[in-house]
């Protein structure tokens, strides 16, 4: 897992594909230009012609080179009352067709679902994709995940209540994928992704086309009501509604493009640090989506995973709950820091219109910023600093350069000498990432240390923190910027834990 960017609880990372991702549900030999698709295994099992081709790989069958995610089809089995198909049948088809991951049948009863997963594990050594019914309780989800997480590629559930999706994301190890099936409109994507969902899927593009329904940015419209096509995609450009009405495949492709473009825009919003703004704007397309958005951004889960600080400004157009501001206030209160001293520091110094109007003295800024970040009191009488426009920048103790207060977000970035100075004020693992000998050697070789070599971290670690990297003896090895939360460091293997800034070895 290579993490590229993050915002709120969302992660833009590279694995089998670029995540977060949109996978359309395909039937027959559809070949969408997406990095992944979803295939209903039960449909293959019930199609006699399809069952003849199980000697082919699923890629050959679909004539498709991307990632293929199986969906067991248990809803159709339940709907049609098909007692002929067994869990073993579906697992064996997936194994023979070389699916990259295997989906056993879920069950309304968690104990039965665990048995189905164990049976699948006895048939295949491929990782499992496990579907979780929305009727399960928190206790049932936890027990199921604990029993199966060693075999799982990921877990999935149906779109619906944001509270249930959040519960699933919080319970599943952060190294596993979380998939949400059956979204009905692209505007839902950034809101769901904000919780940390990795894959959203839908077959709505084709179903809507069959009913001559056209997806717009804010609605789903009957094609016959449109006077012109309000979209500039390759399908709509230069065409009329009548053109799409005579060719259902073109309408389906436009609808698919609407979903694909939405997930690309969502990933871009994560990179820019503006997922909140983008998700809010998209949520205004429908009252229920906006209601879910407000629940999502106010949740503790978002606060726990929020990168802090960020380089983006915060624009306030109305009274609203901004998780960045709430987290900043909480940290300042917890560490006994007056907001006046944080007038230039994220998020207070990046808000427009300003919420802190003071012009504090350089001494107050230095003392406040370091206590805000690291929770330690410093004796400023021992320090000196260079100022620019009245704001302290480079900080020294005698002739030793300790670090600088960064212009963009007002955070203190310690040098190696600054790291040695700071660590004496608090016992490990406060604001530290502790490495084993292999991790220290990686730093010496100018490589980024991986999570496998981390022995301990600050339990309050979050992405973008300025941290001190130490060895087992608490000797400073480097300084850097954290990439993961403390929980993710423990749960995600072979992933960069910290971007090194200064090395002492």
CSV table of C-alpha atoms in Angstrom, one decimal:
chain,number,residue,atom,x,y,z
A,1,UNK,CA,0.0,0.0,0.0
A,2,UNK,CA,1.6,3.2,-1.2
A,3,UNK,CA,-0.2,6.2,0.4
A,4,UNK,CA,-0.2,9.2,-1.9
A,5,UNK,CA,-2.5,11.6,-0.1
A,6,UNK,CA,-5.2,11.7,2.6
A,7,UNK,CA,-7.9,14.0,3.8
A,8,UNK,CA,-10.7,13.5,6.4
A,9,UNK,CA,-10.6,9.7,6.9
A,10,UNK,CA,-10.1,9.1,3.2
A,11,UNK,CA,-6.8,7.6,1.8
A,12,UNK,CA,-5.6,7.9,-1.8
A,13,UNK,CA,-3.3,5.0,-2.2
A,14,UNK,CA,-2.0,2.6,-4.8
A,15,UNK,CA,-2.6,-1.2,-4.5
A,16,UNK,CA,-4.1,-3.4,-7.1
A,17,UNK,CA,-5.5,-0.2,-8.5
A,18,UNK,CA,-5.7,3.4,-7.5
A,19,UNK,CA,-7.9,3.8,-4.5
A,20,UNK,CA,-10.5,5.1,-3.7
A,21,UNK,CA,-11.9,3.4,-6.8
A,22,UNK,CA,-15.2,2.9,-8.6
A,23,UNK,CA,-16.0,-0.7,-9.9
A,24,UNK,CA,-19.0,-1.0,-12.2
A,25,UNK,CA,-21.0,-4.2,-12.0
A,26,UNK,CA,-20.7,-6.0,-15.4
A,27,UNK,CA,-22.7,-8.7,-17.1
A,28,UNK,CA,-21.7,-10.9,-19.9
A,29,UNK,CA,-18.8,-9.5,-21.8
A,30,UNK,CA,-19.0,-5.8,-21.0
A,31,UNK,CA,-15.6,-4.2,-21.1
A,32,UNK,CA,-15.6,-0.9,-19.3
A,33,UNK,CA,-12.4,1.2,-19.3
A,34,UNK,CA,-12.1,1.1,-15.5
A,35,UNK,CA,-9.3,-0.4,-13.4
A,36,UNK,CA,-11.7,-2.9,-11.8
A,37,UNK,CA,-15.1,-4.4,-12.2
A,38,UNK,CA,-17.6,-6.4,-10.1
A,39,UNK,CA,-18.9,-9.8,-11.4
A,40,UNK,CA,-21.8,-11.6,-9.9
A,41,UNK,CA,-20.7,-15.2,-9.4
A,42,UNK,CA,-24.2,-16.6,-9.0
A,43,UNK,CA,-25.0,-15.3,-12.5
A,44,UNK,CA,-22.1,-17.3,-13.9
A,45,UNK,CA,-23.3,-20.4,-12.0
A,46,UNK,CA,-26.8,-20.1,-13.3
A,47,UNK,CA,-25.8,-19.5,-16.9
A,48,UNK,CA,-25.2,-23.0,-18.4
A,49,UNK,CA,-23.1,-21.5,-21.2
A,50,UNK,CA,-21.0,-19.6,-18.7
A,51,UNK,CA,-20.5,-22.8,-16.6
A,52,UNK,CA,-18.9,-24.4,-19.7
A,53,UNK,CA,-16.1,-21.8,-19.6
A,54,UNK,CA,-14.9,-22.4,-16.1
A,55,UNK,CA,-11.6,-23.7,-17.5
A,56,UNK,CA,-11.0,-20.1,-18.7
A,57,UNK,CA,-9.8,-17.5,-16.4
A,58,UNK,CA,-12.2,-14.7,-15.5
A,59,UNK,CA,-10.0,-12.3,-17.4
A,60,UNK,CA,-10.2,-14.4,-20.6
A,61,UNK,CA,-14.0,-14.9,-20.1
A,62,UNK,CA,-14.6,-11.1,-19.8
A,63,UNK,CA,-11.8,-10.2,-22.3
A,64,UNK,CA,-10.7,-7.8,-19.6
A,65,UNK,CA,-7.3,-7.1,-18.1
A,66,UNK,CA,-8.2,-5.2,-14.9
A,67,UNK,CA,-9.0,-6.3,-11.4
A,68,UNK,CA,-12.1,-8.5,-11.0
A,69,UNK,CA,-13.9,-8.4,-7.7
A,70,UNK,CA,-16.5,-11.2,-7.2
A,71,UNK,CA,-19.9,-10.6,-5.6
A,72,UNK,CA,-21.4,-13.9,-4.4
A,73,UNK,CA,-24.9,-13.1,-5.5
A,74,UNK,CA,-26.5,-14.1,-2.3
A,75,UNK,CA,-29.3,-11.5,-2.6
A,76,UNK,CA,-30.4,-13.2,-5.9
A,77,UNK,CA,-30.2,-16.6,-4.3
A,78,UNK,CA,-32.3,-15.5,-1.4
A,79,UNK,CA,-34.8,-13.7,-3.8
A,80,UNK,CA,-35.3,-16.7,-6.0
A,81,UNK,CA,-35.1,-19.3,-3.3
A,82,UNK,CA,-32.4,-21.3,-5.1
A,83,UNK,CA,-31.5,-24.2,-2.8
A,84,UNK,CA,-29.4,-26.0,-5.5
A,85,UNK,CA,-26.4,-23.7,-5.2
A,86,UNK,CA,-24.0,-24.2,-2.3
A,87,UNK,CA,-21.2,-22.1,-0.9
A,88,UNK,CA,-18.7,-24.8,-2.2
A,89,UNK,CA,-20.0,-24.5,-5.8
A,90,UNK,CA,-19.5,-20.7,-6.0
A,91,UNK,CA,-16.0,-20.9,-4.3
A,92,UNK,CA,-14.9,-23.7,-6.7
A,93,UNK,CA,-16.0,-21.7,-9.8
A,94,UNK,CA,-14.0,-18.7,-8.6
A,95,UNK,CA,-11.0,-20.8,-7.9
A,96,UNK,CA,-11.1,-22.5,-11.3
A,97,UNK,CA,-11.7,-19.2,-13.1
A,98,UNK,CA,-8.7,-17.6,-11.2
A,99,UNK,CA,-10.4,-14.7,-9.6
A,100,UNK,CA,-7.8,-12.7,-7.7
A,101,UNK,CA,-9.9,-12.8,-4.6
A,102,UNK,CA,-12.7,-15.2,-3.6
A,103,UNK,CA,-16.1,-14.4,-2.2
A,104,UNK,CA,-17.9,-17.1,-0.2
A,105,UNK,CA,-21.6,-16.9,0.5
A,106,UNK,CA,-22.4,-14.6,3.4
A,107,UNK,CA,-25.2,-15.4,5.9
A,108,UNK,CA,-27.7,-13.6,8.1
A,109,UNK,CA,-26.1,-15.5,11.0
A,110,UNK,CA,-22.4,-14.5,11.7
A,111,UNK,CA,-21.5,-18.0,12.9
A,112,UNK,CA,-22.7,-19.5,9.6
A,113,UNK,CA,-20.8,-16.8,7.7
A,114,UNK,CA,-17.6,-17.7,9.5
A,115,UNK,CA,-18.2,-21.4,8.6
A,116,UNK,CA,-18.6,-20.4,4.9
A,117,UNK,CA,-15.4,-18.5,5.1
A,118,UNK,CA,-13.6,-21.4,6.7
A,119,UNK,CA,-14.9,-23.7,3.9
A,120,UNK,CA,-13.7,-21.3,1.3
A,121,UNK,CA,-10.3,-21.2,2.9
A,122,UNK,CA,-10.1,-25.0,2.8
A,123,UNK,CA,-10.7,-24.9,-1.0
A,124,UNK,CA,-8.5,-21.9,-2.0
A,125,UNK,CA,-5.5,-20.1,-0.7
A,126,UNK,CA,-6.6,-16.8,-2.3
A,127,UNK,CA,-7.6,-13.9,0.0
A,128,UNK,CA,-11.3,-13.7,0.7
A,129,UNK,CA,-13.8,-10.9,0.0
A,130,UNK,CA,-16.4,-11.1,2.7
A,131,UNK,CA,-19.8,-9.5,2.5
A,132,UNK,CA,-21.5,-8.2,5.7
A,133,UNK,CA,-25.3,-7.8,6.0
A,134,UNK,CA,-26.5,-4.5,7.2
A,135,UNK,CA,-28.7,-6.3,9.8
A,136,UNK,CA,-25.7,-7.3,11.9
A,137,UNK,CA,-25.0,-5.6,15.3
A,138,UNK,CA,-21.7,-4.0,16.2
A,139,UNK,CA,-20.8,-7.0,18.4
A,140,UNK,CA,-21.5,-9.4,15.5
A,141,UNK,CA,-19.4,-7.4,13.1
A,142,UNK,CA,-16.5,-7.3,15.5
A,143,UNK,CA,-16.7,-11.1,16.2
A,144,UNK,CA,-16.8,-11.9,12.4
A,145,UNK,CA,-13.9,-9.6,11.5
A,146,UNK,CA,-11.8,-11.0,14.4
A,147,UNK,CA,-12.4,-14.5,13.2
A,148,UNK,CA,-11.7,-13.8,9.5
A,149,UNK,CA,-9.2,-10.9,9.2
A,150,UNK,CA,-6.3,-13.2,8.7
A,151,UNK,CA,-7.7,-14.5,5.4
A,152,UNK,CA,-9.5,-11.3,4.2
A,153,UNK,CA,-8.7,-9.1,1.3
A,154,UNK,CA,-11.5,-6.9,2.3
A,155,UNK,CA,-15.1,-6.6,3.5
A,156,UNK,CA,-18.2,-5.2,1.8
A,157,UNK,CA,-21.7,-4.0,2.5
A,158,UNK,CA,-24.7,-2.4,0.8
A,159,UNK,CA,-25.0,1.4,0.5
A,160,UNK,CA,-27.5,2.8,3.1
A,161,UNK,CA,-27.1,4.2,6.6
A,162,UNK,CA,-23.8,6.2,6.9
A,163,UNK,CA,-23.7,5.1,10.6
A,164,UNK,CA,-23.4,1.4,9.6
A,165,UNK,CA,-20.7,2.1,7.0
A,166,UNK,CA,-18.8,4.1,9.6
A,167,UNK,CA,-19.1,1.2,12.0
A,168,UNK,CA,-17.7,-1.2,9.4
A,169,UNK,CA,-14.8,1.0,8.4
A,170,UNK,CA,-13.9,1.5,12.1
A,171,UNK,CA,-14.0,-2.3,12.8
A,172,UNK,CA,-12.1,-3.6,9.8
A,173,UNK,CA,-8.3,-3.5,10.0
A,174,UNK,CA,-6.9,-0.6,8.0
A,175,UNK,CA,-4.9,-2.9,5.8
A,176,UNK,CA,-8.1,-4.3,4.4
A,177,UNK,CA,-10.3,-2.9,1.7
A,178,UNK,CA,-13.8,-1.7,2.5
A,179,UNK,CA,-16.3,-1.9,-0.4
A,180,UNK,CA,-19.8,-0.4,-0.6
A,181,UNK,CA,-22.2,-1.9,-3.1
A,182,UNK,CA,-25.1,-0.3,-4.9
A,183,UNK,CA,-24.7,3.5,-4.9
A,184,UNK,CA,-27.4,5.2,-7.0
A,185,UNK,CA,-25.8,8.5,-8.0
A,186,UNK,CA,-22.2,9.8,-8.3
A,187,UNK,CA,-22.8,12.6,-5.7
A,188,UNK,CA,-22.8,10.0,-3.0
A,189,UNK,CA,-19.2,9.0,-3.7
A,190,UNK,CA,-17.2,11.8,-2.0
A,191,UNK,CA,-19.4,11.5,1.1
A,192,UNK,CA,-18.9,7.8,1.5
A,193,UNK,CA,-15.2,8.0,0.6
A,194,UNK,CA,-14.8,10.7,3.4
A,195,UNK,CA,-15.3,7.9,5.9
A,196,UNK,CA,-12.5,5.8,4.5
A,197,UNK,CA,-14.3,3.6,2.1
A,198,UNK,CA,-11.9,2.3,-0.6
A,199,UNK,CA,-14.2,1.0,-3.3
A,200,UNK,CA,-17.7,2.0,-4.4
A,201,UNK,CA,-19.7,-0.1,-6.9
A,202,UNK,CA,-22.8,0.2,-8.9
A,203,UNK,CA,-24.6,-1.4,-11.8
A,204,UNK,CA,-27.0,1.7,-12.0
A,205,UNK,CA,-25.4,3.0,-15.2
A,206,UNK,CA,-26.8,0.1,-17.2
A,207,UNK,CA,-30.2,-0.1,-15.4
A,208,UNK,CA,-30.8,3.6,-15.9
A,209,UNK,CA,-29.9,3.3,-19.6
A,210,UNK,CA,-32.5,0.5,-20.0
A,211,UNK,CA,-35.1,2.9,-18.6
A,212,UNK,CA,-33.7,5.8,-20.7
A,213,UNK,CA,-32.6,7.7,-17.6
A,214,UNK,CA,-29.7,10.1,-17.9
A,215,UNK,CA,-27.3,10.9,-15.0
A,216,UNK,CA,-26.6,14.6,-14.6
A,217,UNK,CA,-24.3,16.2,-12.0
A,218,UNK,CA,-27.2,16.7,-9.6
A,219,UNK,CA,-30.0,14.4,-10.6
A,220,UNK,CA,-31.3,11.5,-12.7
A,221,UNK,CA,-33.4,12.7,-15.6
A,222,UNK,CA,-35.7,11.0,-18.2
A,223,UNK,CA,-33.8,11.4,-21.5
A,224,UNK,CA,-37.0,12.6,-23.1
A,225,UNK,CA,-37.2,15.6,-20.8
A,226,UNK,CA,-33.8,17.0,-21.9
A,227,UNK,CA,-33.7,19.6,-24.6
A,228,UNK,CA,-29.9,19.3,-24.9
A,229,UNK,CA,-27.2,17.2,-23.2
A,230,UNK,CA,-25.7,19.1,-20.2
A,231,UNK,CA,-22.4,17.2,-20.4
A,232,UNK,CA,-19.2,17.5,-22.4
A,233,UNK,CA,-18.0,13.9,-22.1
A,234,UNK,CA,-16.9,12.0,-25.2
A,235,UNK,CA,-20.4,10.4,-25.6
A,236,UNK,CA,-22.4,13.6,-25.2
A,237,UNK,CA,-20.2,16.0,-27.1
A,238,UNK,CA,-21.8,16.8,-30.4
A,239,UNK,CA,-24.8,14.6,-29.8
A,240,UNK,CA,-28.5,15.2,-29.0
A,241,UNK,CA,-30.8,13.5,-26.5
A,242,UNK,CA,-32.4,11.7,-29.5
A,243,UNK,CA,-29.0,10.3,-30.5
A,244,UNK,CA,-28.6,8.6,-27.1
A,245,UNK,CA,-32.2,7.4,-27.1
A,246,UNK,CA,-31.7,5.4,-30.2
A,247,UNK,CA,-28.5,3.8,-28.9
A,248,UNK,CA,-28.8,2.5,-25.3
A,249,UNK,CA,-25.2,1.5,-25.2
A,250,UNK,CA,-24.2,5.1,-25.6
A,251,UNK,CA,-26.5,6.2,-22.8
A,252,UNK,CA,-25.0,3.5,-20.5
A,253,UNK,CA,-21.5,4.6,-21.3
A,254,UNK,CA,-22.3,8.2,-20.5
A,255,UNK,CA,-23.8,7.1,-17.2
A,256,UNK,CA,-20.7,5.0,-16.4
A,257,UNK,CA,-18.5,8.0,-17.2
A,258,UNK,CA,-20.4,10.1,-14.7
A,259,UNK,CA,-19.4,7.6,-11.9
A,260,UNK,CA,-15.8,7.3,-13.1
A,261,UNK,CA,-15.3,11.0,-13.4
A,262,UNK,CA,-16.7,11.5,-9.9
A,263,UNK,CA,-14.2,9.2,-8.3
A,264,UNK,CA,-11.3,10.9,-10.1
A,265,UNK,CA,-12.5,14.3,-8.9
A,266,UNK,CA,-12.8,12.9,-5.4
A,267,UNK,CA,-9.2,11.6,-5.5
A,268,UNK,CA,-8.1,15.0,-6.7
A,269,UNK,CA,-9.9,16.7,-3.8
A,270,UNK,CA,-8.0,14.4,-1.4
A,271,UNK,CA,-4.7,15.5,-3.0
A,272,UNK,CA,-5.7,19.2,-2.7
A,273,UNK,CA,-6.7,18.8,0.9
A,274,UNK,CA,-10.2,20.0,0.0
A,275,UNK,CA,-12.3,16.8,0.4
A,276,UNK,CA,-14.6,18.6,2.9
A,277,UNK,CA,-15.4,21.4,0.5
A,278,UNK,CA,-15.9,19.0,-2.4
A,279,UNK,CA,-18.1,16.5,-0.5
A,280,UNK,CA,-20.2,19.3,0.9
A,281,UNK,CA,-20.8,20.8,-2.6
A,282,UNK,CA,-21.8,17.4,-4.0
A,283,UNK,CA,-24.0,16.6,-1.0
A,284,UNK,CA,-26.2,19.6,-1.7
A,285,UNK,CA,-27.7,17.7,-4.6
A,286,UNK,CA,-30.1,15.9,-2.3
A,287,UNK,CA,-31.4,16.4,1.3
A,288,UNK,CA,-30.5,12.9,2.4
A,289,UNK,CA,-27.0,13.1,1.0
A,290,UNK,CA,-26.5,16.4,2.8
A,291,UNK,CA,-27.9,14.9,6.1
A,292,UNK,CA,-25.3,12.0,5.8
A,293,UNK,CA,-22.5,14.5,5.0
A,294,UNK,CA,-23.2,16.5,8.2
A,295,UNK,CA,-23.2,13.2,10.3
A,296,UNK,CA,-19.9,12.1,8.6
A,297,UNK,CA,-17.9,15.3,9.2
A,298,UNK,CA,-19.0,15.6,12.8
A,299,UNK,CA,-18.0,12.0,13.7
A,300,UNK,CA,-15.1,11.2,16.0
A,301,UNK,CA,-13.8,8.8,13.4
A,302,UNK,CA,-13.0,11.7,11.1
A,303,UNK,CA,-11.2,13.6,13.8
A,304,UNK,CA,-9.1,10.5,14.7
A,305,UNK,CA,-7.9,10.1,11.1
A,306,UNK,CA,-7.7,13.8,10.0
A,307,UNK,CA,-4.3,14.8,8.7
A,308,UNK,CA,-3.0,17.7,10.8
A,309,UNK,CA,-1.7,20.2,9.8
A,310,UNK,CA,-2.8,20.6,6.2
A,311,UNK,CA,-1.5,23.1,3.7
A,312,UNK,CA,-4.9,24.2,2.4
A,313,UNK,CA,-6.8,27.3,3.7
A,314,UNK,CA,-10.2,27.1,5.3
A,315,UNK,CA,-13.0,29.3,4.0
A,316,UNK,CA,-16.0,29.8,6.2
A,317,UNK,CA,-19.2,30.9,4.4
A,318,UNK,CA,-21.6,30.1,7.3
A,319,UNK,CA,-21.6,28.6,10.7
A,320,UNK,CA,-20.5,25.0,10.2
A,321,UNK,CA,-18.7,22.2,11.8
A,322,UNK,CA,-15.2,22.1,10.4
A,323,UNK,CA,-13.3,19.0,11.8
A,324,UNK,CA,-9.9,20.8,11.4
A,325,UNK,CA,-11.0,23.7,13.6
A,326,UNK,CA,-12.7,21.5,16.2
A,327,UNK,CA,-9.5,19.4,16.4
A,328,UNK,CA,-7.4,22.5,16.7
A,329,UNK,CA,-9.5,23.9,19.5
A,330,UNK,CA,-9.5,20.5,21.3
A,331,UNK,CA,-5.7,20.2,21.1
A,332,UNK,CA,-5.2,23.8,22.4
A,333,UNK,CA,-7.6,23.2,25.3
A,334,UNK,CA,-6.1,19.8,26.2
A,335,UNK,CA,-2.5,21.3,26.3
A,336,UNK,CA,-3.5,24.6,27.9
A,337,UNK,CA,-2.6,26.8,25.0
A,338,UNK,CA,-4.2,30.2,24.5
A,339,UNK,CA,-5.5,30.7,21.0
A,340,UNK,CA,-4.0,34.2,20.9
A,341,UNK,CA,-0.5,32.6,20.6
A,342,UNK,CA,-1.7,30.4,17.7
A,343,UNK,CA,-2.8,33.3,15.5
A,344,UNK,CA,-0.4,32.2,12.7
A,345,UNK,CA,-0.8,28.5,13.3
A,346,UNK,CA,-3.0,25.9,11.5
A,347,UNK,CA,-5.9,25.9,11.5
A,348,UNK,CA,-6.5,29.3,13.2
A,349,UNK,CA,-4.0,31.2,11.0
A,350,UNK,CA,-5.5,29.7,7.8
A,351,UNK,CA,-9.2,30.5,8.4
A,352,UNK,CA,-11.0,33.2,6.4
A,353,UNK,CA,-12.6,35.2,7.8
A,354,UNK,CA,-10.2,35.1,10.7
A,355,UNK,CA,-11.3,33.6,14.0
A,356,UNK,CA,-8.2,34.8,15.9
A,357,UNK,CA,-7.5,38.4,15.2
A,358,UNK,CA,-4.6,38.9,17.7
A,359,UNK,CA,-1.0,39.9,16.8
A,360,UNK,CA,0.9,38.0,19.5
A,361,UNK,CA,4.5,38.7,20.5
A,362,UNK,CA,7.2,36.4,19.0
A,363,UNK,CA,7.9,35.0,22.4
A,364,UNK,CA,4.2,34.0,22.9
A,365,UNK,CA,4.2,32.5,19.4
A,366,UNK,CA,7.2,30.3,20.0
A,367,UNK,CA,6.0,29.1,23.4
A,368,UNK,CA,2.4,28.5,22.2
A,369,UNK,CA,3.3,26.7,19.0
A,370,UNK,CA,5.7,24.2,20.6
A,371,UNK,CA,3.3,23.4,23.5
A,372,UNK,CA,0.4,23.1,21.0
A,373,UNK,CA,2.4,20.6,18.9
A,374,UNK,CA,4.3,18.7,21.5
A,375,UNK,CA,2.6,19.4,24.8
A,376,UNK,CA,5.8,20.7,26.5
A,377,UNK,CA,6.6,24.0,28.2
A,378,UNK,CA,9.8,25.7,26.9
A,379,UNK,CA,12.0,28.3,28.6
A,380,UNK,CA,12.1,31.0,26.0
A,381,UNK,CA,14.7,32.9,27.9
A,382,UNK,CA,17.2,30.4,26.6
A,383,UNK,CA,16.1,30.9,23.0
A,384,UNK,CA,16.6,33.5,20.3
A,385,UNK,CA,14.8,33.8,16.9
A,386,UNK,CA,14.8,35.5,13.6
A,387,UNK,CA,11.6,37.3,12.7
A,388,UNK,CA,10.0,38.2,9.4
A,389,UNK,CA,7.2,40.8,9.5
A,390,UNK,CA,7.1,40.3,13.3
A,391,UNK,CA,6.6,36.5,13.1
A,392,UNK,CA,9.3,34.3,14.5
A,393,UNK,CA,10.9,31.9,11.9
A,394,UNK,CA,14.3,30.4,12.7
A,395,UNK,CA,14.8,29.5,16.3
A,396,UNK,CA,18.2,29.0,18.0
A,397,UNK,CA,19.6,28.1,21.4
A,398,UNK,CA,22.9,29.8,21.5
A,399,UNK,CA,24.7,28.8,18.3
A,400,UNK,CA,22.5,25.7,17.8
A,401,UNK,CA,19.8,25.9,15.2
A,402,UNK,CA,16.7,24.2,16.6
A,403,UNK,CA,14.4,24.5,13.7
A,404,UNK,CA,11.9,26.9,12.1
A,405,UNK,CA,8.3,27.9,12.3
A,406,UNK,CA,7.0,27.0,8.8
A,407,UNK,CA,5.5,29.9,6.8
A,408,UNK,CA,2.6,27.9,5.3
A,409,UNK,CA,1.0,26.5,8.5
A,410,UNK,CA,2.9,28.0,11.4
A,411,UNK,CA,4.1,24.7,12.7
A,412,UNK,CA,7.5,24.1,14.2
A,413,UNK,CA,9.8,21.9,12.1
A,414,UNK,CA,12.7,20.7,14.3
A,415,UNK,CA,16.3,20.2,13.1
A,416,UNK,CA,18.3,17.2,14.5
A,417,UNK,CA,19.5,19.5,17.3
A,418,UNK,CA,15.9,20.6,17.8
A,419,UNK,CA,14.8,17.0,18.0
A,420,UNK,CA,17.4,16.2,20.7
A,421,UNK,CA,16.3,19.3,22.6
A,422,UNK,CA,12.6,18.3,22.4
A,423,UNK,CA,12.9,14.7,23.4
A,424,UNK,CA,14.5,15.6,26.7
A,425,UNK,CA,11.3,17.2,27.7
A,426,UNK,CA,9.0,14.2,27.4
A,427,UNK,CA,9.5,10.4,27.8
A,428,UNK,CA,9.1,8.1,24.9
A,429,UNK,CA,7.0,7.4,22.9
A,430,UNK,CA,5.7,11.0,23.0
A,431,UNK,CA,5.9,12.6,19.4
A,432,UNK,CA,8.2,9.7,18.4
A,433,UNK,CA,8.4,6.8,16.0
A,434,UNK,CA,10.8,4.2,17.4
A,435,UNK,CA,12.6,2.0,14.9
A,436,UNK,CA,14.4,-1.4,15.2
A,437,UNK,CA,17.9,-1.8,13.9
A,438,UNK,CA,16.7,-2.6,10.3
A,439,UNK,CA,14.7,0.6,10.3
A,440,UNK,CA,17.6,2.6,11.5
A,441,UNK,CA,19.7,1.1,8.7
A,442,UNK,CA,17.1,2.0,6.2
A,443,UNK,CA,17.3,5.7,7.3
A,444,UNK,CA,21.1,5.5,7.1
A,445,UNK,CA,20.8,4.3,3.5
A,446,UNK,CA,18.4,7.2,2.7
A,447,UNK,CA,15.3,5.1,2.5
A,448,UNK,CA,12.0,5.6,4.1
A,449,UNK,CA,11.4,3.2,7.1
A,450,UNK,CA,8.5,0.8,6.8
A,451,UNK,CA,5.9,-0.1,9.3
A,452,UNK,CA,7.5,-3.5,9.7
A,453,UNK,CA,10.4,-1.9,11.4
A,454,UNK,CA,8.4,0.3,13.9
A,455,UNK,CA,8.7,-0.8,17.5
A,456,UNK,CA,6.6,1.9,19.1
A,457,UNK,CA,4.8,5.2,18.2
A,458,UNK,CA,3.0,8.0,20.0
A,459,UNK,CA,-0.5,6.7,20.6
A,460,UNK,CA,-1.8,10.1,19.3
A,461,UNK,CA,0.1,9.8,16.1
A,462,UNK,CA,-1.8,11.1,13.0
A,463,UNK,CA,-0.8,11.9,9.4
A,464,UNK,CA,1.3,15.0,8.8
A,465,UNK,CA,2.7,15.3,12.3
A,466,UNK,CA,6.3,16.5,12.7
A,467,UNK,CA,7.8,13.6,14.5
A,468,UNK,CA,11.2,12.5,16.0
A,469,UNK,CA,12.5,9.2,14.8
A,470,UNK,CA,14.5,7.3,17.4
A,471,UNK,CA,16.2,3.9,17.9
A,472,UNK,CA,15.5,1.5,20.8
A,473,UNK,CA,17.7,3.5,23.1
A,474,UNK,CA,15.9,6.7,22.4
A,475,UNK,CA,18.8,8.2,20.4
A,476,UNK,CA,17.7,10.6,17.6
A,477,UNK,CA,18.0,8.9,14.2
A,478,UNK,CA,16.0,11.5,12.1
A,479,UNK,CA,13.1,13.9,12.0
A,480,UNK,CA,10.2,13.6,9.6
A,481,UNK,CA,6.5,13.8,8.7
A,482,UNK,CA,4.3,10.9,9.7
A,483,UNK,CA,2.2,9.3,7.0
A,484,UNK,CA,-0.1,7.1,9.1
A,485,UNK,CA,-2.1,7.0,12.3
A,486,UNK,CA,-0.9,5.0,15.2
A,487,UNK,CA,-3.5,2.3,14.5
A,488,UNK,CA,-2.4,2.1,10.9
A,489,UNK,CA,1.2,1.7,11.8
A,490,UNK,CA,0.2,-1.4,13.7
A,491,UNK,CA,-2.2,-2.8,11.1
A,492,UNK,CA,-0.7,-2.1,7.7
A,493,UNK,CA,2.5,-4.1,6.8
A,494,UNK,CA,5.2,-3.0,4.4
A,495,UNK,CA,4.1,0.6,4.2
A,496,UNK,CA,6.1,3.8,4.6
A,497,UNK,CA,5.5,5.1,8.2
A,498,UNK,CA,7.4,8.4,8.0
A,499,UNK,CA,8.8,10.7,5.3
A,500,UNK,CA,12.3,11.5,6.5
A,501,UNK,CA,13.2,15.2,6.6
A,502,UNK,CA,16.6,15.3,8.4
A,503,UNK,CA,19.0,12.4,9.2
A,504,UNK,CA,21.3,12.0,12.2
A,505,UNK,CA,22.9,8.8,10.9
